[in-house]
Coordinates of N, CA, C and O in Angstrom, one line a residue:
P1 N 56.3 20.7 28.7 CA 56.5 19.3 28.3 C 55.2 18.6 28.0 O 55.1 17.8 27.1
T2 N 54.2 18.8 28.8 CA 52.9 18.1 28.7 C 52.3 18.5 27.3 O 51.8 17.6 26.6
L3 N 52.3 19.7 27.0 CA 51.7 20.1 25.7 C 52.5 19.6 24.5 O 51.9 19.2 23.5
Y4 N 53.8 19.6 24.7 CA 54.7 19.1 23.6 C 54.3 17.6 23.4 O 54.2 17.2 22.2
E5 N 54.2 16.9 24.4 CA 53.9 15.5 24.4 C 52.5 15.3 23.7 O 52.3 14.4 22.9
R6 N 51.6 16.2 24.0 CA 50.2 16.1 23.4 C 50.3 16.4 21.9 O 49.6 15.7 21.1
A7 N 51.1 17.3 21.5 CA 51.3 17.6 20.1 C 51.9 16.4 19.4 O 51.5 16.1 18.3
L8 N 52.9 15.8 20.0 CA 53.5 14.6 19.4 C 52.5 13.4 19.3 O 52.5 12.7 18.3
E9 N 51.7 13.3 20.3 CA 50.6 12.3 20.3 C 49.7 12.5 19.1 O 49.3 11.6 18.4
E10 N 49.3 13.8 18.9 CA 48.4 14.1 17.8 C 49.0 13.9 16.5 O 48.4 13.3 15.6
A11 N 50.3 14.2 16.4 CA 51.0 14.0 15.1 C 51.1 12.5 14.8 O 50.8 12.0 13.7
E12 N 51.4 11.7 15.8 CA 51.5 10.2 15.7 C 50.2 9.6 15.3 O 50.1 8.8 14.4
T13 N 49.1 10.1 16.0 CA 47.8 9.6 15.7 C 47.4 9.9 14.2 O 46.8 9.0 13.5
F14 N 47.8 11.0 13.7 CA 47.5 11.4 12.3 C 48.3 10.6 11.4 O 47.8 10.0 10.4
L15 N 49.6 10.6 11.6 CA 50.5 9.9 10.7 C 50.3 8.4 10.6 O 50.5 7.8 9.6
K16 N 50.0 7.8 11.8 CA 49.8 6.4 11.9 C 51.0 5.6 11.3 O 50.8 4.7 10.5
P17 N 52.2 5.9 11.8 CA 53.4 5.2 11.2 C 53.4 3.7 11.6 O 53.0 3.4 12.7
G18 N 53.8 2.8 10.7 CA 53.8 1.4 11.0 C 55.0 0.8 10.3 O 55.8 1.4 9.6
P19 N 55.1 -0.5 10.4 CA 56.3 -1.3 9.9 C 56.5 -1.2 8.4 O 57.6 -1.4 7.9
Q20 N 55.4 -0.9 7.7 CA 55.6 -0.8 6.2 C 55.9 0.6 5.7 O 56.1 0.8 4.5
D21 N 56.0 1.5 6.7 CA 56.1 2.9 6.3 C 57.6 3.4 6.4 O 58.3 3.0 7.2
R22 N 57.9 4.5 5.6 CA 59.1 5.2 5.7 C 58.7 6.6 6.1 O 57.9 7.3 5.5
L23 N 59.4 7.1 7.2 CA 59.0 8.4 7.7 C 60.3 9.3 7.8 O 61.3 8.9 8.3
V24 N 60.2 10.4 7.1 CA 61.3 11.4 7.1 C 60.9 12.4 8.2 O 59.8 13.0 8.2
D25 N 61.9 12.7 9.1 CA 61.7 13.7 10.1 C 62.8 14.8 9.9 O 63.9 14.6 10.2
L26 N 62.3 15.9 9.4 CA 63.2 17.0 9.1 C 63.3 18.0 10.3 O 62.2 18.3 10.9
Y27 N 64.5 18.4 10.6 CA 64.8 19.3 11.8 C 64.4 18.5 13.0 O 63.7 18.9 13.9
C28 N 65.0 17.3 13.1 CA 64.6 16.3 14.1 C 65.1 16.5 15.5 O 64.8 15.8 16.4
G29 N 66.0 17.5 15.7 CA 66.4 17.8 17.0 C 67.2 16.7 17.7 O 68.0 16.0 17.1
T30 N 66.9 16.5 19.0 CA 67.6 15.5 19.8 C 67.1 14.1 19.7 O 67.6 13.2 20.4
G31 N 66.2 13.8 18.8 CA 65.8 12.4 18.6 C 64.5 12.0 19.3 O 64.1 10.9 19.2
T32 N 63.8 12.9 20.0 CA 62.6 12.6 20.7 C 61.5 12.1 19.7 O 60.9 11.0 20.0
T33 N 61.4 12.8 18.6 CA 60.4 12.3 17.6 C 60.9 11.1 16.9 O 60.1 10.2 16.6
L34 N 62.2 11.0 16.6 CA 62.7 9.8 15.9 C 62.4 8.6 16.7 O 62.0 7.5 16.2
R35 N 62.6 8.7 18.0 CA 62.4 7.5 18.9 C 60.9 7.1 18.9 O 60.5 5.9 18.8
R36 N 60.0 8.1 18.8 CA 58.6 7.8 18.8 C 58.2 7.1 17.5 O 57.5 6.1 17.5
W37 N 58.8 7.5 16.4 CA 58.4 6.9 15.1 C 59.0 5.5 15.0 O 58.4 4.5 14.5
L38 N 60.3 5.3 15.5 CA 60.9 4.0 15.6 C 60.1 3.0 16.4 O 59.9 1.9 16.1
D39 N 59.6 3.5 17.6 CA 58.8 2.6 18.4 C 57.5 2.2 17.8 O 56.9 1.2 18.2
S40 N 57.0 2.9 16.8 CA 55.8 2.5 16.0 C 56.1 1.4 15.0 O 55.2 0.9 14.4
G41 N 57.4 1.2 14.7 CA 57.8 0.2 13.8 C 58.3 0.7 12.4 O 58.7 0.0 11.6
A42 N 58.1 2.0 12.2 CA 58.4 2.6 10.9 C 59.9 2.7 10.7 O 60.7 2.7 11.6
R43 N 60.3 2.7 9.4 CA 61.7 3.0 9.1 C 61.8 4.5 9.1 O 61.0 5.2 8.5
V44 N 62.9 5.0 9.7 CA 63.0 6.4 10.0 C 64.3 7.0 9.5 O 65.4 6.4 9.8
M45 N 64.2 8.2 8.9 CA 65.4 9.0 8.6 C 65.2 10.4 9.1 O 64.1 11.0 8.9
G46 N 66.2 10.9 9.8 CA 66.1 12.3 10.4 C 67.2 13.2 9.9 O 68.3 12.7 9.5
V47 N 67.0 14.5 9.8 CA 68.0 15.4 9.4 C 68.0 16.5 10.5 O 66.9 17.1 10.8
E48 N 69.2 16.9 10.9 CA 69.3 18.0 11.9 C 70.7 18.7 11.7 O 71.7 18.0 11.3
L49 N 70.7 20.0 11.8 CA 71.9 20.8 11.6 C 72.8 20.8 12.8 O 74.0 20.7 12.7
A50 N 72.2 21.1 14.0 CA 73.0 21.3 15.2 C 73.8 20.1 15.7 O 73.2 19.0 15.9
G51 N 75.1 20.2 15.8 CA 75.9 19.1 16.2 C 75.6 18.4 17.5 O 75.6 17.2 17.6
E52 N 75.4 19.2 18.5 CA 75.0 18.6 19.8 C 73.7 17.8 19.8 O 73.5 16.8 20.4
A53 N 72.7 18.4 19.0 CA 71.4 17.7 18.9 C 71.6 16.4 18.1 O 71.0 15.4 18.5
V54 N 72.5 16.4 17.1 CA 72.7 15.2 16.4 C 73.3 14.1 17.3 O 72.9 12.9 17.3
E55 N 74.2 14.5 18.1 CA 74.8 13.5 19.1 C 73.8 12.9 20.0 O 73.8 11.7 20.3
C56 N 72.9 13.8 20.5 CA 71.8 13.3 21.4 C 70.9 12.4 20.6 O 70.4 11.4 21.1
A57 N 70.6 12.8 19.4 CA 69.7 11.9 18.5 C 70.3 10.6 18.3 O 69.6 9.5 18.3
R58 N 71.6 10.5 18.1 CA 72.3 9.2 17.9 C 72.1 8.3 19.2 O 72.0 7.1 19.0
L59 N 72.1 8.9 20.3 CA 71.9 8.2 21.6 C 70.4 7.8 21.8 O 70.1 6.7 22.2
N60 N 69.5 8.7 21.5 CA 68.1 8.5 21.7 C 67.4 7.6 20.7 O 66.4 7.0 21.0
A61 N 68.0 7.6 19.5 CA 67.4 6.8 18.4 C 68.4 6.2 17.5 O 68.5 6.5 16.3
S62 N 69.2 5.4 18.0 CA 70.4 4.8 17.3 C 70.0 4.0 16.1 O 70.8 3.9 15.1
E63 N 68.8 3.5 16.0 CA 68.3 2.7 14.9 C 67.9 3.6 13.7 O 67.8 3.0 12.6
A64 N 67.7 4.8 13.9 CA 67.3 5.7 12.8 C 68.5 6.1 11.9 O 69.6 6.1 12.4
V65 N 68.2 6.3 10.7 CA 69.3 6.8 9.8 C 69.3 8.3 10.0 O 68.2 9.0 10.0
L66 N 70.4 8.9 10.4 CA 70.5 10.2 10.8 C 71.5 11.0 10.0 O 72.7 10.5 9.9
L67 N 71.1 12.1 9.4 CA 72.0 12.9 8.6 C 72.2 14.3 9.3 O 71.2 14.9 9.8
R68 N 73.5 14.7 9.4 CA 73.7 16.1 9.9 C 73.9 17.0 8.8 O 74.6 16.7 7.8
G69 N 73.3 18.2 8.9 CA 73.4 19.2 7.9 C 72.1 19.9 7.6 O 71.1 19.7 8.3
K70 N 72.2 20.9 6.7 CA 71.0 21.6 6.3 C 70.1 20.6 5.5 O 70.6 19.8 4.7
C71 N 68.8 20.7 5.7 CA 67.9 19.8 5.0 C 68.1 19.9 3.5 O 68.1 18.9 2.8
V72 N 68.2 21.1 3.0 CA 68.4 21.3 1.5 C 69.6 20.6 1.0 O 69.6 20.1 -0.2
E73 N 70.6 20.5 1.8 CA 71.9 19.8 1.4 C 71.7 18.3 1.4 O 72.6 17.6 0.8
R74 N 70.7 17.8 2.0 CA 70.5 16.3 2.2 C 69.4 15.8 1.3 O 69.1 14.6 1.4
I75 N 68.9 16.6 0.4 CA 67.9 16.1 -0.5 C 68.3 14.9 -1.3 O 67.5 13.9 -1.4
P76 N 69.5 14.8 -1.9 CA 69.9 13.6 -2.6 C 69.8 12.3 -1.7 O 69.3 11.3 -2.2
Q77 N 70.3 12.4 -0.5 CA 70.3 11.2 0.4 C 68.8 10.9 0.8 O 68.5 9.7 0.9
L78 N 68.0 11.9 1.1 CA 66.6 11.7 1.4 C 65.9 11.0 0.3 O 65.2 10.0 0.5
T79 N 66.1 11.4 -0.9 CA 65.5 10.8 -2.1 C 65.9 9.4 -2.3 O 65.1 8.5 -2.5
A80 N 67.2 9.2 -2.2 CA 67.7 7.8 -2.4 C 67.2 6.9 -1.3 O 66.8 5.7 -1.6
W81 N 67.1 7.3 -0.1 CA 66.6 6.5 1.0 C 65.1 6.2 0.8 O 64.7 5.0 1.0
L82 N 64.3 7.1 0.3 CA 62.9 6.9 0.1 C 62.7 5.9 -1.1 O 61.7 5.2 -1.1
N83 N 63.6 5.9 -2.0 CA 63.5 5.0 -3.2 C 64.2 3.7 -3.1 O 64.1 2.9 -4.0
E84 N 64.8 3.4 -1.9 CA 65.4 2.1 -1.7 C 64.4 1.0 -1.9 O 63.3 1.1 -1.4
G85 N 64.8 -0.1 -2.5 CA 63.8 -1.2 -2.6 C 62.7 -0.9 -3.5 O 61.6 -0.5 -3.0
G86 N 62.9 -0.9 -4.8 CA 61.9 -0.4 -5.7 C 60.5 -1.1 -5.6 O 59.5 -0.5 -6.0
D87 N 60.4 -2.3 -5.0 CA 59.2 -3.0 -4.9 C 58.5 -2.7 -3.6 O 57.5 -3.3 -3.3
W88 N 59.1 -1.9 -2.8 CA 58.5 -1.5 -1.5 C 57.2 -0.9 -1.6 O 57.0 0.0 -2.5
A89 N 56.2 -1.3 -0.9 CA 54.8 -0.9 -1.1 C 54.3 0.0 0.1 O 53.1 0.3 0.1
G90 N 55.1 0.4 1.0 CA 54.7 1.1 2.2 C 54.4 2.6 1.8 O 54.7 3.1 0.7
R91 N 53.9 3.3 2.8 CA 53.6 4.7 2.7 C 54.9 5.6 3.0 O 55.7 5.2 3.7
R92 N 54.8 6.8 2.4 CA 55.8 7.8 2.7 C 55.1 8.8 3.6 O 54.0 9.3 3.3
L93 N 55.8 9.1 4.8 CA 55.2 10.1 5.7 C 56.3 11.1 6.0 O 57.5 10.8 5.9
L94 N 55.8 12.3 6.4 CA 56.8 13.4 6.7 C 56.4 14.1 8.0 O 55.2 14.5 8.1
Y95 N 57.3 14.3 8.9 CA 57.1 15.1 10.0 C 58.2 16.2 9.9 O 59.4 16.0 9.7
V96 N 57.7 17.5 10.1 CA 58.6 18.6 10.0 C 58.4 19.5 11.2 O 57.2 19.8 11.6
N97 N 59.5 20.1 11.8 CA 59.4 21.0 12.9 C 60.5 22.1 12.6 O 61.6 22.1 13.2
P98 N 60.3 22.9 11.5 CA 61.3 23.8 11.1 C 61.6 25.0 12.0 O 60.7 25.3 12.9
P99 N 62.6 25.7 11.8 CA 62.9 27.0 12.5 C 61.9 28.0 12.1 O 61.1 27.8 11.2
R100 N 61.9 29.2 12.7 CA 61.0 30.3 12.4 C 61.0 30.7 11.0 O 59.9 31.2 10.5
T101 N 62.0 30.4 10.3 CA 62.1 30.8 8.8 C 61.2 29.8 8.0 O 61.0 30.1 6.8
G102 N 60.7 28.8 8.6 CA 59.9 27.8 7.8 C 60.7 26.9 6.9 O 61.9 26.8 7.0
L103 N 59.9 26.2 6.1 CA 60.6 25.3 5.1 C 61.2 26.1 4.0 O 60.6 27.0 3.4
E104 N 62.4 25.7 3.6 CA 63.1 26.3 2.5 C 62.3 26.0 1.2 O 61.7 24.9 1.1
P105 N 62.4 26.9 0.2 CA 61.7 26.6 -1.1 C 62.1 25.3 -1.7 O 61.2 24.5 -2.2
E106 N 63.3 24.9 -1.5 CA 63.8 23.6 -2.1 C 63.2 22.4 -1.4 O 62.9 21.4 -2.0
I107 N 63.0 22.6 -0.1 CA 62.4 21.5 0.7 C 60.9 21.4 0.3 O 60.4 20.3 0.2
L108 N 60.2 22.5 0.1 CA 58.8 22.5 -0.3 C 58.7 21.8 -1.7 O 57.9 20.9 -1.9
A109 N 59.6 22.2 -2.6 CA 59.6 21.6 -3.9 C 59.9 20.1 -3.9 O 59.2 19.3 -4.5
W110 N 60.9 19.7 -3.1 CA 61.2 18.3 -2.9 C 60.0 17.5 -2.3 O 59.6 16.4 -2.8
T111 N 59.3 18.1 -1.3 CA 58.2 17.5 -0.7 C 57.0 17.2 -1.7 O 56.5 16.1 -1.8
T112 N 56.7 18.3 -2.5 CA 55.5 18.2 -3.4 C 55.8 17.5 -4.7 O 54.9 16.8 -5.2
D113 N 57.1 17.5 -5.2 CA 57.4 17.0 -6.5 C 58.1 15.7 -6.5 O 58.0 14.9 -7.4
V114 N 58.9 15.4 -5.4 CA 59.7 14.2 -5.4 C 59.2 13.2 -4.3 O 58.9 12.1 -4.6
A115 N 59.3 13.6 -3.0 CA 58.9 12.8 -1.9 C 57.4 12.4 -2.0 O 57.1 11.2 -1.8
R116 N 56.6 13.3 -2.2 CA 55.1 13.2 -2.3 C 54.6 12.3 -1.1 O 53.9 11.3 -1.4
P117 N 54.8 12.7 0.1 CA 54.3 11.8 1.2 C 52.8 11.8 1.2 O 52.2 12.8 0.8
E118 N 52.3 10.7 1.7 CA 50.8 10.7 1.8 C 50.3 11.6 2.9 O 49.2 12.1 2.8
R119 N 51.0 11.7 4.0 CA 50.6 12.5 5.1 C 51.8 13.3 5.6 O 53.0 12.9 5.6
I120 N 51.5 14.6 6.1 CA 52.5 15.5 6.6 C 52.0 16.0 7.9 O 50.9 16.5 8.0
A121 N 52.8 15.9 9.0 CA 52.5 16.6 10.2 C 53.6 17.7 10.4 O 54.8 17.4 10.3
Y122 N 53.1 18.9 10.4 CA 53.9 20.1 10.4 C 53.7 20.9 11.7 O 52.7 21.5 11.9
L123 N 54.8 20.9 12.5 CA 54.7 21.7 13.8 C 55.5 23.0 13.5 O 56.7 23.0 13.2
S124 N 54.8 24.1 13.6 CA 55.4 25.4 13.3 C 55.4 26.3 14.5 O 54.5 26.4 15.3
C125 N 56.4 27.2 14.6 CA 56.5 28.2 15.6 C 56.3 29.6 15.0 O 56.5 30.6 15.8
S126 N 55.9 29.7 13.8 CA 55.7 31.0 13.2 C 54.5 30.9 12.3 O 54.5 30.3 11.2
A127 N 53.5 31.7 12.6 CA 52.2 31.7 11.9 C 52.5 32.3 10.5 O 51.9 31.8 9.5
G128 N 53.4 33.2 10.3 CA 53.7 33.8 9.0 C 54.3 32.8 8.0 O 53.8 32.7 6.9
T129 N 55.3 32.1 8.5 CA 56.0 31.2 7.6 C 55.1 29.9 7.4 O 55.1 29.4 6.3
L130 N 54.3 29.6 8.4 CA 53.4 28.5 8.2 C 52.4 28.8 7.1 O 52.1 28.0 6.2
S131 N 51.8 30.0 7.2 CA 50.9 30.4 6.2 C 51.5 30.3 4.8 O 50.9 29.8 3.8
R132 N 52.7 30.9 4.6 CA 53.4 30.8 3.3 C 53.6 29.4 2.9 O 53.3 29.1 1.7
N133 N 54.0 28.5 3.7 CA 54.3 27.1 3.4 C 53.0 26.4 3.1 O 52.9 25.6 2.1
L134 N 51.9 26.6 3.8 CA 50.7 26.0 3.6 C 50.1 26.4 2.2 O 49.4 25.5 1.6
A135 N 50.3 27.6 1.8 CA 49.8 28.0 0.5 C 50.4 27.2 -0.6 O 49.8 26.7 -1.5
V136 N 51.7 26.9 -0.5 CA 52.4 26.1 -1.5 C 51.9 24.6 -1.4 O 51.6 24.0 -2.4
L137 N 51.8 24.1 -0.2 CA 51.4 22.7 0.0 C 50.0 22.5 -0.5 O 49.7 21.5 -1.2
T138 N 49.1 23.4 -0.2 CA 47.7 23.2 -0.7 C 47.6 23.4 -2.2 O 46.8 22.7 -2.8
E139 N 48.3 24.3 -2.7 CA 48.3 24.5 -4.2 C 48.9 23.3 -4.9 O 48.7 23.1 -6.1
S140 N 49.7 22.5 -4.2 CA 50.4 21.3 -4.8 C 49.7 20.0 -4.5 O 50.3 18.9 -4.6
G141 N 48.4 20.1 -4.0 CA 47.6 18.8 -3.9 C 47.5 18.3 -2.5 O 47.2 17.1 -2.3
Y142 N 47.8 19.1 -1.5 CA 47.6 18.6 -0.1 C 46.4 19.4 0.5 O 46.2 20.6 0.3
G143 N 45.6 18.6 1.3 CA 44.5 19.2 2.0 C 44.8 19.3 3.5 O 45.4 18.3 4.1
V144 N 44.4 20.4 4.1 CA 44.6 20.5 5.6 C 43.5 19.8 6.2 O 42.3 20.0 6.0
E145 N 43.8 18.9 7.1 CA 42.8 18.1 7.8 C 42.5 18.7 9.2 O 41.4 18.6 9.7
R146 N 43.6 19.3 9.8 CA 43.4 19.8 11.2 C 44.5 20.8 11.5 O 45.6 20.6 11.1
I147 N 44.1 21.8 12.2 CA 45.1 22.8 12.7 C 44.8 22.9 14.2 O 43.7 23.2 14.7
T148 N 45.9 22.7 15.0 CA 45.8 22.7 16.4 C 46.9 23.7 17.0 O 48.1 23.4 16.9
P149 N 46.5 24.8 17.7 CA 47.4 25.6 18.3 C 47.8 25.1 19.7 O 47.0 24.5 20.4
Y150 N 49.1 25.3 20.0 CA 49.6 24.9 21.3 C 50.4 26.0 22.0 O 51.3 26.6 21.4
D151 N 50.0 26.4 23.2 CA 50.7 27.4 23.9 C 51.8 26.9 24.8 O 51.7 26.7 26.0
F152 N 52.9 26.5 24.1 CA 54.0 25.9 24.8 C 54.7 26.9 25.7 O 55.4 26.5 26.7
F153 N 54.6 28.2 25.5 CA 55.3 29.2 26.2 C 54.3 30.2 26.8 O 54.2 31.3 26.3
P154 N 53.5 29.8 27.9 CA 52.5 30.7 28.4 C 53.1 32.0 28.9 O 54.3 32.1 29.3
G155 N 52.3 33.1 28.7 CA 52.8 34.4 29.1 C 53.6 35.1 28.0 O 54.0 36.2 28.2
T156 N 53.8 34.4 26.8 CA 54.4 35.1 25.7 C 53.5 35.1 24.5 O 52.4 34.5 24.6
R157 N 53.9 35.7 23.5 CA 53.0 35.8 22.3 C 53.3 34.6 21.3 O 52.7 34.5 20.2
H158 N 54.2 33.7 21.7 CA 54.5 32.6 20.8 C 53.5 31.5 20.9 O 53.2 31.0 22.1
V159 N 53.1 31.0 19.8 CA 52.1 29.9 19.8 C 52.7 28.9 18.7 O 53.0 29.3 17.6
E160 N 52.8 27.6 19.1 CA 53.2 26.6 18.2 C 51.9 26.1 17.6 O 50.8 26.0 18.2
T161 N 52.0 25.6 16.3 CA 50.8 25.1 15.6 C 51.1 23.8 14.9 O 52.1 23.8 14.2
L162 N 50.3 22.8 15.2 CA 50.4 21.6 14.5 C 49.4 21.5 13.4 O 48.2 21.7 13.6
V163 N 49.8 21.2 12.1 CA 48.9 21.1 11.0 C 49.1 19.7 10.4 O 50.2 19.2 10.2
S164 N 48.0 19.1 10.3 CA 47.9 17.7 9.7 C 47.4 17.9 8.2 O 46.4 18.4 8.0
L165 N 48.3 17.4 7.3 CA 48.0 17.5 5.9 C 48.0 16.1 5.2 O 48.8 15.3 5.5
R166 N 47.0 15.9 4.3 CA 47.0 14.7 3.6 C 47.0 15.0 2.1 O 46.3 15.9 1.6
R167 N 47.8 14.2 1.3 CA 47.8 14.3 -0.1 C 46.4 13.9 -0.7 O 45.9 12.9 -0.3
L168 N 45.8 14.8 -1.4 CA 44.5 14.6 -2.0 C 44.5 13.3 -2.8 O 45.4 13.0 -3.5
G169 N 43.5 12.5 -2.6 CA 43.4 11.3 -3.4 C 43.9 10.1 -2.6 O 43.9 9.0 -3.1
T170 N 44.4 10.3 -1.4 CA 44.9 9.2 -0.6 C 44.0 9.0 0.6 O 43.3 9.9 1.0
V171 N 44.1 7.8 1.2 CA 43.3 7.5 2.4 C 44.1 7.8 3.7 O 45.2 7.7 3.8

């Protein structure tokens, strides 16, 4: 739990969400991260597949817009939410914590071609899928600012990795 908290602190420090920002949290789980982004003042939308996790997220972050289902099935709602209020001048931010299979190709395409967040914090549990996804993100105009490994499960070969990415040309 201490290392997970440290990883979330690092993600929040990098993303710097605030009242003018819209933050999409994919694979949001039970709402721990949603709560954190809401407490920063950001407008937040989360997507989670697991029904029990969604129910917990509704309790933990009731102010967030929460969608249940596969992330790829929620692309239309995510896009509409990001585009609400055409004169909105805030930043788009993305936090992802996908399963071992990584980000689906459709989510990667949506991220790079439609959502185009200024900053992405990507917490990965698989070095292989992270590498594959980072290749797409960096080829699409994102630069890696920092990579931090976290040994959430001591005594095993599993290592979580937090990657901070910034869209090139943004501050």
